[in-house]
């Protein structure tokens, strides 16, 4: 029973660190802008929050810095892809390299330095006593609890509101919105910035909640997992949640199997989430993708008012 609770709880924590980035990328791609630099933005969020925590010992301020870091990177990416209409794939790879390199440079002085500050586990009175699920769902940190609200709100916003309808139109046929008097460029800026802020929070989940330290490259490919899940989930936050939980379970299962199967190299178990990611990438391309997903028609297509 203890092992089951540990597996489920670990899967949830892992999933949340991927879901923030995945939901952010979902909104960005729904708006027609794909950001391949998810991992780089996550690392920048992780290091900026941790540096602030070390020097100020102020958790709310650290989280605010994480959001500001994501917003700045989002503005930069939006300027390149929306205003300058640069190739989104190239800009995304540049963001990945930039974020990975700069985070490693900025974090040199705090590597191995304890912040003594993190999002602590909060037990929800009464609910935490529910057998099995109580310990899994209601003995978590604030970032996990926030996700319980963010997921249904995201689904409701995208599929049940007027603004969500405009968001879907933005990724399908932005010329229609432009003709109706909506500012396509401002809307894309807003969703790209929001998406980048969510990616930065994913990084903060790793450095300020799941652990209490900074190490270069500590997100360990979670950004790519989030990116793969967006397409595989058909740009649906609810399906993305299910996928993230599955990845989390695979990751935690691998960690626990190392104890019971010590004769197998640990690297084999560490590979499991990434093998699953490759499988997701394969299923998210080609004929399977065309038949089973609903990719926004205007994804990666710069909008030019003069061409409509």
PDB file of C-alpha atoms in Angstrom:
ATOM      1  CA  UNK A   1       0.000   0.000   0.000  1.00  0.00           C
ATOM      2  CA  UNK A   2       2.829   2.359   0.899  1.00  0.00           C
ATOM      3  CA  UNK A   3       4.485   1.664  -2.458  1.00  0.00           C
ATOM      4  CA  UNK A   4       1.249   2.399  -4.316  1.00  0.00           C
ATOM      5  CA  UNK A   5       0.780   5.707  -2.493  1.00  0.00           C
ATOM      6  CA  UNK A   6       4.397   6.627  -3.194  1.00  0.00           C
ATOM      7  CA  UNK A   7       4.005   5.804  -6.890  1.00  0.00           C
ATOM      8  CA  UNK A   8       0.773   7.758  -7.304  1.00  0.00           C
ATOM      9  CA  UNK A   9       1.971  10.754  -5.323  1.00  0.00           C
ATOM     10  CA  UNK A  10       5.257  10.871  -7.206  1.00  0.00           C
ATOM     11  CA  UNK A  11       3.438  10.564 -10.530  1.00  0.00           C
ATOM     12  CA  UNK A  12       1.236  13.544  -9.645  1.00  0.00           C
ATOM     13  CA  UNK A  13       4.183  15.712  -8.633  1.00  0.00           C
ATOM     14  CA  UNK A  14       6.062  14.807 -11.811  1.00  0.00           C
ATOM     15  CA  UNK A  15       2.966  15.396 -13.930  1.00  0.00           C
ATOM     16  CA  UNK A  16       2.356  18.875 -12.523  1.00  0.00           C
ATOM     17  CA  UNK A  17       5.920  19.948 -13.352  1.00  0.00           C
ATOM     18  CA  UNK A  18       5.140  19.023 -16.973  1.00  0.00           C
ATOM     19  CA  UNK A  19       1.533  20.228 -17.082  1.00  0.00           C
ATOM     20  CA  UNK A  20       2.253  23.921 -16.481  1.00  0.00           C
ATOM     21  CA  UNK A  21       4.525  23.968 -19.534  1.00  0.00           C
ATOM     22  CA  UNK A  22       2.134  21.785 -21.522  1.00  0.00           C
ATOM     23  CA  UNK A  23      -0.876  23.995 -20.861  1.00  0.00           C
ATOM     24  CA  UNK A  24       1.166  27.093 -21.652  1.00  0.00           C
ATOM     25  CA  UNK A  25       2.298  25.596 -24.959  1.00  0.00           C
ATOM     26  CA  UNK A  26      -1.284  24.522 -25.691  1.00  0.00           C
ATOM     27  CA  UNK A  27      -2.537  28.105 -25.455  1.00  0.00           C
ATOM     28  CA  UNK A  28       0.390  29.379 -27.519  1.00  0.00           C
ATOM     29  CA  UNK A  29      -0.156  26.810 -30.275  1.00  0.00           C
ATOM     30  CA  UNK A  30      -3.912  27.341 -30.186  1.00  0.00           C
ATOM     31  CA  UNK A  31      -3.055  30.942 -31.053  1.00  0.00           C
ATOM     32  CA  UNK A  32      -0.946  29.772 -33.998  1.00  0.00           C
ATOM     33  CA  UNK A  33       2.537  30.147 -32.478  1.00  0.00           C
ATOM     34  CA  UNK A  34       4.694  27.105 -31.694  1.00  0.00           C
ATOM     35  CA  UNK A  35       7.525  27.519 -29.177  1.00  0.00           C
ATOM     36  CA  UNK A  36      10.137  24.784 -29.396  1.00  0.00           C
ATOM     37  CA  UNK A  37      12.132  26.481 -26.645  1.00  0.00           C
ATOM     38  CA  UNK A  38       9.979  25.125 -23.801  1.00  0.00           C
ATOM     39  CA  UNK A  39      12.964  23.524 -22.067  1.00  0.00           C
ATOM     40  CA  UNK A  40      14.987  26.746 -22.214  1.00  0.00           C
ATOM     41  CA  UNK A  41      12.158  28.818 -20.728  1.00  0.00           C
ATOM     42  CA  UNK A  42      11.679  26.237 -17.971  1.00  0.00           C
ATOM     43  CA  UNK A  43      15.357  26.404 -17.045  1.00  0.00           C
ATOM     44  CA  UNK A  44      15.258  30.210 -16.955  1.00  0.00           C
ATOM     45  CA  UNK A  45      12.221  30.079 -14.682  1.00  0.00           C
ATOM     46  CA  UNK A  46      13.918  27.538 -12.438  1.00  0.00           C
ATOM     47  CA  UNK A  47      17.163  29.476 -12.058  1.00  0.00           C
ATOM     48  CA  UNK A  48      15.604  32.946 -11.696  1.00  0.00           C
ATOM     49  CA  UNK A  49      13.278  31.747  -8.954  1.00  0.00           C
ATOM     50  CA  UNK A  50      16.031  29.902  -7.129  1.00  0.00           C
ATOM     51  CA  UNK A  51      18.494  32.789  -7.270  1.00  0.00           C
ATOM     52  CA  UNK A  52      15.833  35.095  -5.832  1.00  0.00           C
ATOM     53  CA  UNK A  53      15.005  32.568  -3.112  1.00  0.00           C
ATOM     54  CA  UNK A  54      18.660  32.253  -2.095  1.00  0.00           C
ATOM     55  CA  UNK A  55      19.240  35.994  -1.864  1.00  0.00           C
ATOM     56  CA  UNK A  56      15.908  37.179  -0.459  1.00  0.00           C
ATOM     57  CA  UNK A  57      14.438  34.180   1.398  1.00  0.00           C
ATOM     58  CA  UNK A  58      11.089  35.444   0.104  1.00  0.00           C
ATOM     59  CA  UNK A  59       8.987  32.793  -1.653  1.00  0.00           C
ATOM     60  CA  UNK A  60       6.224  35.083  -3.058  1.00  0.00           C
ATOM     61  CA  UNK A  61       8.888  37.404  -4.503  1.00  0.00           C
ATOM     62  CA  UNK A  62      10.714  34.419  -5.997  1.00  0.00           C
ATOM     63  CA  UNK A  63       7.513  33.267  -7.690  1.00  0.00           C
ATOM     64  CA  UNK A  64       6.886  36.786  -9.012  1.00  0.00           C
ATOM     65  CA  UNK A  65      10.390  36.823 -10.511  1.00  0.00           C
ATOM     66  CA  UNK A  66       9.623  33.486 -12.185  1.00  0.00           C
ATOM     67  CA  UNK A  67       6.506  34.970 -13.779  1.00  0.00           C
ATOM     68  CA  UNK A  68       8.389  38.098 -14.896  1.00  0.00           C
ATOM     69  CA  UNK A  69      11.148  35.969 -16.408  1.00  0.00           C
ATOM     70  CA  UNK A  70       8.592  34.000 -18.383  1.00  0.00           C
ATOM     71  CA  UNK A  71       6.850  37.199 -19.494  1.00  0.00           C
ATOM     72  CA  UNK A  72      10.088  38.770 -20.750  1.00  0.00           C
ATOM     73  CA  UNK A  73      11.063  35.650 -22.681  1.00  0.00           C
ATOM     74  CA  UNK A  74       7.534  35.445 -24.065  1.00  0.00           C
ATOM     75  CA  UNK A  75       7.665  39.052 -25.249  1.00  0.00           C
ATOM     76  CA  UNK A  76      10.989  38.378 -26.944  1.00  0.00           C
ATOM     77  CA  UNK A  77       9.666  35.281 -28.676  1.00  0.00           C
ATOM     78  CA  UNK A  78       6.451  37.039 -29.720  1.00  0.00           C
ATOM     79  CA  UNK A  79       8.441  39.961 -31.135  1.00  0.00           C
ATOM     80  CA  UNK A  80      10.520  37.577 -33.248  1.00  0.00           C
ATOM     81  CA  UNK A  81       7.675  35.391 -34.485  1.00  0.00           C
ATOM     82  CA  UNK A  82       4.642  37.694 -34.554  1.00  0.00           C
ATOM     83  CA  UNK A  83       6.082  41.117 -35.319  1.00  0.00           C
ATOM     84  CA  UNK A  84       9.149  40.151 -37.361  1.00  0.00           C
ATOM     85  CA  UNK A  85       7.419  36.973 -38.643  1.00  0.00           C
ATOM     86  CA  UNK A  86      10.619  34.954 -38.272  1.00  0.00           C
ATOM     87  CA  UNK A  87      10.567  31.186 -38.668  1.00  0.00           C
ATOM     88  CA  UNK A  88       9.051  29.738 -35.503  1.00  0.00           C
ATOM     89  CA  UNK A  89      11.144  26.564 -35.562  1.00  0.00           C
ATOM     90  CA  UNK A  90      14.410  28.485 -35.800  1.00  0.00           C
ATOM     91  CA  UNK A  91      13.353  30.957 -33.104  1.00  0.00           C
ATOM     92  CA  UNK A  92      12.247  28.124 -30.845  1.00  0.00           C
ATOM     93  CA  UNK A  93      15.598  26.359 -31.149  1.00  0.00           C
ATOM     94  CA  UNK A  94      17.337  29.672 -30.501  1.00  0.00           C
ATOM     95  CA  UNK A  95      15.234  30.147 -27.367  1.00  0.00           C
ATOM     96  CA  UNK A  96      16.135  26.640 -26.242  1.00  0.00           C
ATOM     97  CA  UNK A  97      19.875  27.226 -26.674  1.00  0.00           C
ATOM     98  CA  UNK A  98      19.689  30.719 -25.186  1.00  0.00           C
ATOM     99  CA  UNK A  99      17.721  29.629 -22.122  1.00  0.00           C
ATOM    100  CA  UNK A 100      19.843  26.550 -21.496  1.00  0.00           C
ATOM    101  CA  UNK A 101      23.126  28.442 -21.787  1.00  0.00           C
ATOM    102  CA  UNK A 102      22.097  31.555 -19.878  1.00  0.00           C
ATOM    103  CA  UNK A 103      20.517  29.582 -17.037  1.00  0.00           C
ATOM    104  CA  UNK A 104      23.717  27.578 -16.607  1.00  0.00           C
ATOM    105  CA  UNK A 105      25.769  30.778 -16.533  1.00  0.00           C
ATOM    106  CA  UNK A 106      23.491  32.619 -14.104  1.00  0.00           C
ATOM    107  CA  UNK A 107      23.186  29.624 -11.809  1.00  0.00           C
ATOM    108  CA  UNK A 108      26.918  29.013 -11.312  1.00  0.00           C
ATOM    109  CA  UNK A 109      27.042  30.967  -8.062  1.00  0.00           C
ATOM    110  CA  UNK A 110      24.055  29.207  -6.490  1.00  0.00           C
ATOM    111  CA  UNK A 111      24.844  25.662  -7.597  1.00  0.00           C
ATOM    112  CA  UNK A 112      25.054  23.656  -4.391  1.00  0.00           C
ATOM    113  CA  UNK A 113      23.844  26.587  -2.275  1.00  0.00           C
ATOM    114  CA  UNK A 114      20.829  25.719  -0.137  1.00  0.00           C
ATOM    115  CA  UNK A 115      17.956  28.194  -0.359  1.00  0.00           C
ATOM    116  CA  UNK A 116      16.217  26.734   2.714  1.00  0.00           C
ATOM    117  CA  UNK A 117      13.018  27.859   1.050  1.00  0.00           C
ATOM    118  CA  UNK A 118      10.507  25.938  -1.046  1.00  0.00           C
ATOM    119  CA  UNK A 119       6.808  25.270  -1.548  1.00  0.00           C
ATOM    120  CA  UNK A 120       6.148  23.016   1.415  1.00  0.00           C
ATOM    121  CA  UNK A 121       3.565  20.239   1.570  1.00  0.00           C
ATOM    122  CA  UNK A 122       0.237  21.403   2.980  1.00  0.00           C
ATOM    123  CA  UNK A 123      -2.203  18.838   4.325  1.00  0.00           C
ATOM    124  CA  UNK A 124      -5.868  19.604   3.672  1.00  0.00           C
ATOM    125  CA  UNK A 125      -7.710  18.866   6.944  1.00  0.00           C
ATOM    126  CA  UNK A 126     -10.198  16.044   6.652  1.00  0.00           C
ATOM    127  CA  UNK A 127      -9.537  15.339   2.962  1.00  0.00           C
ATOM    128  CA  UNK A 128      -6.012  14.078   3.630  1.00  0.00           C
ATOM    129  CA  UNK A 129      -7.509  11.256   5.721  1.00  0.00           C
ATOM    130  CA  UNK A 130      -9.304   9.689   2.757  1.00  0.00           C
ATOM    131  CA  UNK A 131      -7.783   6.228   2.202  1.00  0.00           C
ATOM    132  CA  UNK A 132      -5.014   6.257  -0.446  1.00  0.00           C
ATOM    133  CA  UNK A 133      -6.339   9.242  -2.447  1.00  0.00           C
ATOM    134  CA  UNK A 134      -6.136  11.510   0.591  1.00  0.00           C
ATOM    135  CA  UNK A 135      -2.373  11.171   0.849  1.00  0.00           C
ATOM    136  CA  UNK A 136      -1.960  11.340  -2.927  1.00  0.00           C
ATOM    137  CA  UNK A 137      -4.185  14.329  -3.708  1.00  0.00           C
ATOM    138  CA  UNK A 138      -4.369  16.326  -0.509  1.00  0.00           C
ATOM    139  CA  UNK A 139      -0.838  16.202   0.883  1.00  0.00           C
ATOM    140  CA  UNK A 140       0.800  18.324  -1.793  1.00  0.00           C
ATOM    141  CA  UNK A 141       2.259  21.806  -2.270  1.00  0.00           C
ATOM    142  CA  UNK A 142       0.469  24.919  -3.511  1.00  0.00           C
ATOM    143  CA  UNK A 143       1.630  24.512  -7.103  1.00  0.00           C
ATOM    144  CA  UNK A 144      -0.035  21.101  -7.258  1.00  0.00           C
ATOM    145  CA  UNK A 145      -3.250  22.404  -5.673  1.00  0.00           C
ATOM    146  CA  UNK A 146      -3.315  25.286  -8.160  1.00  0.00           C
ATOM    147  CA  UNK A 147      -3.293  22.782 -11.009  1.00  0.00           C
ATOM    148  CA  UNK A 148      -6.558  21.295  -9.703  1.00  0.00           C
ATOM    149  CA  UNK A 149      -8.128  24.640 -10.625  1.00  0.00           C
ATOM    150  CA  UNK A 150      -6.086  25.516 -13.713  1.00  0.00           C
ATOM    151  CA  UNK A 151      -6.973  22.375 -15.695  1.00  0.00           C
ATOM    152  CA  UNK A 152     -10.794  22.693 -15.513  1.00  0.00           C
ATOM    153  CA  UNK A 153     -10.551  26.467 -16.018  1.00  0.00           C
ATOM    154  CA  UNK A 154      -8.432  25.948 -19.133  1.00  0.00           C
ATOM    155  CA  UNK A 155     -10.899  23.437 -20.582  1.00  0.00           C
ATOM    156  CA  UNK A 156     -13.830  25.726 -19.777  1.00  0.00           C
ATOM    157  CA  UNK A 157     -12.060  28.763 -21.248  1.00  0.00           C
ATOM    158  CA  UNK A 158     -11.115  27.058 -24.526  1.00  0.00           C
ATOM    159  CA  UNK A 159     -14.380  25.225 -25.201  1.00  0.00           C
ATOM    160  CA  UNK A 160     -17.103  27.115 -23.345  1.00  0.00           C
ATOM    161  CA  UNK A 161     -16.349  30.837 -23.550  1.00  0.00           C
ATOM    162  CA  UNK A 162     -16.470  33.515 -26.213  1.00  0.00           C
ATOM    163  CA  UNK A 163     -12.773  34.246 -25.685  1.00  0.00           C
ATOM    164  CA  UNK A 164     -11.987  30.556 -26.119  1.00  0.00           C
ATOM    165  CA  UNK A 165     -13.868  30.566 -29.415  1.00  0.00           C
ATOM    166  CA  UNK A 166     -11.726  33.493 -30.539  1.00  0.00           C
ATOM    167  CA  UNK A 167      -8.599  31.651 -29.421  1.00  0.00           C
ATOM    168  CA  UNK A 168      -9.513  28.645 -31.543  1.00  0.00           C
ATOM    169  CA  UNK A 169     -10.306  30.918 -34.479  1.00  0.00           C
ATOM    170  CA  UNK A 170      -6.948  32.610 -33.983  1.00  0.00           C
ATOM    171  CA  UNK A 171      -5.212  29.322 -34.623  1.00  0.00           C
ATOM    172  CA  UNK A 172      -7.503  28.292 -37.462  1.00  0.00           C
ATOM    173  CA  UNK A 173      -8.217  31.418 -39.505  1.00  0.00           C
ATOM    174  CA  UNK A 174      -6.878  34.671 -38.024  1.00  0.00           C
ATOM    175  CA  UNK A 175      -8.091  36.641 -41.066  1.00  0.00           C
ATOM    176  CA  UNK A 176     -11.685  36.114 -39.901  1.00  0.00           C
ATOM    177  CA  UNK A 177     -10.886  37.687 -36.528  1.00  0.00           C
ATOM    178  CA  UNK A 178      -9.069  40.543 -38.219  1.00  0.00           C
ATOM    179  CA  UNK A 179     -12.048  41.207 -40.455  1.00  0.00           C
ATOM    180  CA  UNK A 180     -14.290  41.236 -37.370  1.00  0.00           C
ATOM    181  CA  UNK A 181     -12.165  43.986 -35.814  1.00  0.00           C
ATOM    182  CA  UNK A 182     -10.047  41.935 -33.404  1.00  0.00           C
ATOM    183  CA  UNK A 183      -6.337  42.653 -33.090  1.00  0.00           C
ATOM    184  CA  UNK A 184      -4.695  39.401 -34.193  1.00  0.00           C
ATOM    185  CA  UNK A 185      -1.204  40.563 -33.295  1.00  0.00           C
ATOM    186  CA  UNK A 186      -2.117  41.690 -29.769  1.00  0.00           C
ATOM    187  CA  UNK A 187      -3.973  38.431 -29.123  1.00  0.00           C
ATOM    188  CA  UNK A 188      -1.035  36.339 -30.266  1.00  0.00           C
ATOM    189  CA  UNK A 189       1.313  38.400 -28.121  1.00  0.00           C
ATOM    190  CA  UNK A 190      -0.925  37.820 -25.106  1.00  0.00           C
ATOM    191  CA  UNK A 191      -1.159  34.053 -25.511  1.00  0.00           C
ATOM    192  CA  UNK A 192       2.550  33.624 -26.273  1.00  0.00           C
ATOM    193  CA  UNK A 193       3.465  35.614 -23.156  1.00  0.00           C
ATOM    194  CA  UNK A 194       0.976  33.657 -21.046  1.00  0.00           C
ATOM    195  CA  UNK A 195       2.323  30.387 -22.405  1.00  0.00           C
ATOM    196  CA  UNK A 196       5.902  31.393 -21.614  1.00  0.00           C
ATOM    197  CA  UNK A 197       4.943  32.368 -18.060  1.00  0.00           C
ATOM    198  CA  UNK A 198       3.405  28.935 -17.527  1.00  0.00           C
ATOM    199  CA  UNK A 199       6.580  27.299 -18.849  1.00  0.00           C
ATOM    200  CA  UNK A 200       8.633  29.302 -16.367  1.00  0.00           C
ATOM    201  CA  UNK A 201       6.366  28.108 -13.551  1.00  0.00           C
ATOM    202  CA  UNK A 202       7.063  24.531 -14.655  1.00  0.00           C
ATOM    203  CA  UNK A 203      10.733  25.255 -14.071  1.00  0.00           C
ATOM    204  CA  UNK A 204       9.940  26.676 -10.650  1.00  0.00           C
ATOM    205  CA  UNK A 205       8.119  23.444  -9.811  1.00  0.00           C
ATOM    206  CA  UNK A 206      11.432  21.645 -10.214  1.00  0.00           C
ATOM    207  CA  UNK A 207      13.704  24.054  -8.310  1.00  0.00           C
ATOM    208  CA  UNK A 208      11.325  25.442  -5.672  1.00  0.00           C
ATOM    209  CA  UNK A 209       8.905  22.584  -5.006  1.00  0.00           C
ATOM    210  CA  UNK A 210      10.079  19.144  -6.141  1.00  0.00           C
ATOM    211  CA  UNK A 211      13.644  19.851  -4.954  1.00  0.00           C
ATOM    212  CA  UNK A 212      15.452  22.549  -3.038  1.00  0.00           C
ATOM    213  CA  UNK A 213      18.568  23.138  -5.127  1.00  0.00           C
ATOM    214  CA  UNK A 214      19.783  24.322  -8.517  1.00  0.00           C
ATOM    215  CA  UNK A 215      21.763  22.304 -11.042  1.00  0.00           C
ATOM    216  CA  UNK A 216      22.409  23.138 -14.674  1.00  0.00           C
ATOM    217  CA  UNK A 217      19.932  21.332 -16.924  1.00  0.00           C
ATOM    218  CA  UNK A 218      17.904  20.107 -13.951  1.00  0.00           C
ATOM    219  CA  UNK A 219      14.622  20.011 -15.902  1.00  0.00           C
ATOM    220  CA  UNK A 220      16.112  16.962 -17.634  1.00  0.00           C
ATOM    221  CA  UNK A 221      13.983  16.962 -20.772  1.00  0.00           C
ATOM    222  CA  UNK A 222      10.633  17.725 -19.148  1.00  0.00           C
ATOM    223  CA  UNK A 223      10.142  20.546 -21.653  1.00  0.00           C
ATOM    224  CA  UNK A 224      10.308  18.099 -24.558  1.00  0.00           C
ATOM    225  CA  UNK A 225       7.866  15.784 -22.828  1.00  0.00           C
ATOM    226  CA  UNK A 226       5.442  18.695 -22.387  1.00  0.00           C
ATOM    227  CA  UNK A 227       5.887  19.688 -26.033  1.00  0.00           C
ATOM    228  CA  UNK A 228       5.180  16.147 -27.233  1.00  0.00           C
ATOM    229  CA  UNK A 229       2.097  15.849 -25.056  1.00  0.00           C
ATOM    230  CA  UNK A 230       0.517  18.978 -26.552  1.00  0.00           C
ATOM    231  CA  UNK A 231       0.175  17.446 -30.008  1.00  0.00           C
ATOM    232  CA  UNK A 232      -0.614  13.974 -28.716  1.00  0.00           C
ATOM    233  CA  UNK A 233      -3.448  15.384 -26.572  1.00  0.00           C
ATOM    234  CA  UNK A 234      -4.967  17.161 -29.589  1.00  0.00           C
ATOM    235  CA  UNK A 235      -4.391  20.533 -27.901  1.00  0.00           C
ATOM    236  CA  UNK A 236      -6.832  19.571 -25.148  1.00  0.00           C
ATOM    237  CA  UNK A 237      -5.719  20.395 -21.545  1.00  0.00           C
ATOM    238  CA  UNK A 238      -7.755  17.524 -20.108  1.00  0.00           C
ATOM    239  CA  UNK A 239      -6.136  14.952 -22.386  1.00  0.00           C
ATOM    240  CA  UNK A 240      -2.767  16.533 -21.697  1.00  0.00           C
ATOM    241  CA  UNK A 241      -3.353  15.985 -17.974  1.00  0.00           C
ATOM    242  CA  UNK A 242      -3.967  12.283 -18.554  1.00  0.00           C
ATOM    243  CA  UNK A 243      -0.816  12.023 -20.655  1.00  0.00           C
ATOM    244  CA  UNK A 244       1.283  13.864 -18.057  1.00  0.00           C
ATOM    245  CA  UNK A 245       0.031  11.543 -15.307  1.00  0.00           C
ATOM    246  CA  UNK A 246       0.965   8.545 -17.443  1.00  0.00           C
ATOM    247  CA  UNK A 247       4.465   9.920 -17.988  1.00  0.00           C
ATOM    248  CA  UNK A 248       4.752  10.632 -14.271  1.00  0.00           C
ATOM    249  CA  UNK A 249       3.745   7.088 -13.414  1.00  0.00           C
ATOM    250  CA  UNK A 250       6.261   5.640 -15.891  1.00  0.00           C
ATOM    251  CA  UNK A 251       9.021   7.807 -14.434  1.00  0.00           C
ATOM    252  CA  UNK A 252       8.232   6.887 -10.818  1.00  0.00           C
ATOM    253  CA  UNK A 253       7.799   3.233 -11.714  1.00  0.00           C
ATOM    254  CA  UNK A 254      11.269   3.224 -13.234  1.00  0.00           C
ATOM    255  CA  UNK A 255      12.746   4.802 -10.104  1.00  0.00           C
ATOM    256  CA  UNK A 256      11.129   2.193  -7.869  1.00  0.00           C
ATOM    257  CA  UNK A 257      12.033  -0.747 -10.094  1.00  0.00           C
ATOM    258  CA  UNK A 258      15.691   0.094  -9.541  1.00  0.00           C
ATOM    259  CA  UNK A 259      15.246  -1.058  -5.940  1.00  0.00           C
ATOM    260  CA  UNK A 260      13.741  -4.416  -6.853  1.00  0.00           C
ATOM    261  CA  UNK A 261      15.861  -5.092  -9.942  1.00  0.00           C
ATOM    262  CA  UNK A 262      19.335  -3.883  -8.978  1.00  0.00           C
ATOM    263  CA  UNK A 263      20.984  -6.134 -11.574  1.00  0.00           C
ATOM    264  CA  UNK A 264      19.592  -3.940 -14.354  1.00  0.00           C
ATOM    265  CA  UNK A 265      21.580  -0.722 -15.001  1.00  0.00           C
ATOM    266  CA  UNK A 266      19.832   2.386 -13.617  1.00  0.00           C
ATOM    267  CA  UNK A 267      20.216   4.085 -16.990  1.00  0.00           C
ATOM    268  CA  UNK A 268      17.689   1.645 -18.455  1.00  0.00           C
ATOM    269  CA  UNK A 269      15.000   2.789 -16.028  1.00  0.00           C
ATOM    270  CA  UNK A 270      15.932   6.442 -16.498  1.00  0.00           C
ATOM    271  CA  UNK A 271      15.315   6.003 -20.218  1.00  0.00           C
ATOM    272  CA  UNK A 272      11.695   4.918 -19.801  1.00  0.00           C
ATOM    273  CA  UNK A 273      10.018   8.391 -19.871  1.00  0.00           C
ATOM    274  CA  UNK A 274      12.063   9.412 -22.903  1.00  0.00           C
ATOM    275  CA  UNK A 275      11.308   6.189 -24.770  1.00  0.00           C
ATOM    276  CA  UNK A 276       7.653   6.983 -24.153  1.00  0.00           C
ATOM    277  CA  UNK A 277       8.283  10.534 -25.432  1.00  0.00           C
ATOM    278  CA  UNK A 278       9.756   9.198 -28.683  1.00  0.00           C
ATOM    279  CA  UNK A 279       6.712   6.959 -29.086  1.00  0.00           C
ATOM    280  CA  UNK A 280       4.466   9.987 -28.584  1.00  0.00           C
ATOM    281  CA  UNK A 281       6.419  11.965 -31.189  1.00  0.00           C
ATOM    282  CA  UNK A 282       6.019   9.113 -33.691  1.00  0.00           C
ATOM    283  CA  UNK A 283       2.292   8.817 -33.040  1.00  0.00           C
ATOM    284  CA  UNK A 284       1.921  12.594 -33.242  1.00  0.00           C
ATOM    285  CA  UNK A 285       3.277  12.787 -36.805  1.00  0.00           C
ATOM    286  CA  UNK A 286       2.328  11.485 -40.214  1.00  0.00           C
ATOM    287  CA  UNK A 287      -0.942   9.732 -40.973  1.00  0.00           C
ATOM    288  CA  UNK A 288      -1.822   9.110 -37.314  1.00  0.00           C
ATOM    289  CA  UNK A 289      -1.605  12.821 -36.544  1.00  0.00           C
ATOM    290  CA  UNK A 290      -3.689  13.835 -39.531  1.00  0.00           C
ATOM    291  CA  UNK A 291      -6.408  11.330 -38.692  1.00  0.00           C
ATOM    292  CA  UNK A 292      -6.556  11.577 -34.924  1.00  0.00           C
ATOM    293  CA  UNK A 293      -5.604  15.133 -33.957  1.00  0.00           C
ATOM    294  CA  UNK A 294      -6.974  18.579 -34.625  1.00  0.00           C
ATOM    295  CA  UNK A 295      -3.879  20.645 -35.343  1.00  0.00           C
ATOM    296  CA  UNK A 296      -4.680  24.371 -35.655  1.00  0.00           C
ATOM    297  CA  UNK A 297      -4.681  25.156 -39.366  1.00  0.00           C
ATOM    298  CA  UNK A 298      -2.693  28.381 -38.929  1.00  0.00           C
ATOM    299  CA  UNK A 299      -0.061  26.889 -36.617  1.00  0.00           C
ATOM    300  CA  UNK A 300       3.419  28.172 -37.511  1.00  0.00           C
ATOM    301  CA  UNK A 301       1.978  30.422 -40.232  1.00  0.00           C
ATOM    302  CA  UNK A 302       2.819  34.114 -39.726  1.00  0.00           C
ATOM    303  CA  UNK A 303      -0.172  36.369 -40.271  1.00  0.00           C
ATOM    304  CA  UNK A 304       0.184  39.168 -42.788  1.00  0.00           C
ATOM    305  CA  UNK A 305      -2.766  41.548 -43.087  1.00  0.00           C
ATOM    306  CA  UNK A 306      -1.764  42.530 -46.604  1.00  0.00           C
ATOM    307  CA  UNK A 307      -2.060  38.960 -47.862  1.00  0.00           C
ATOM    308  CA  UNK A 308      -5.670  38.333 -46.789  1.00  0.00           C
TER     309      UNK A 308
END
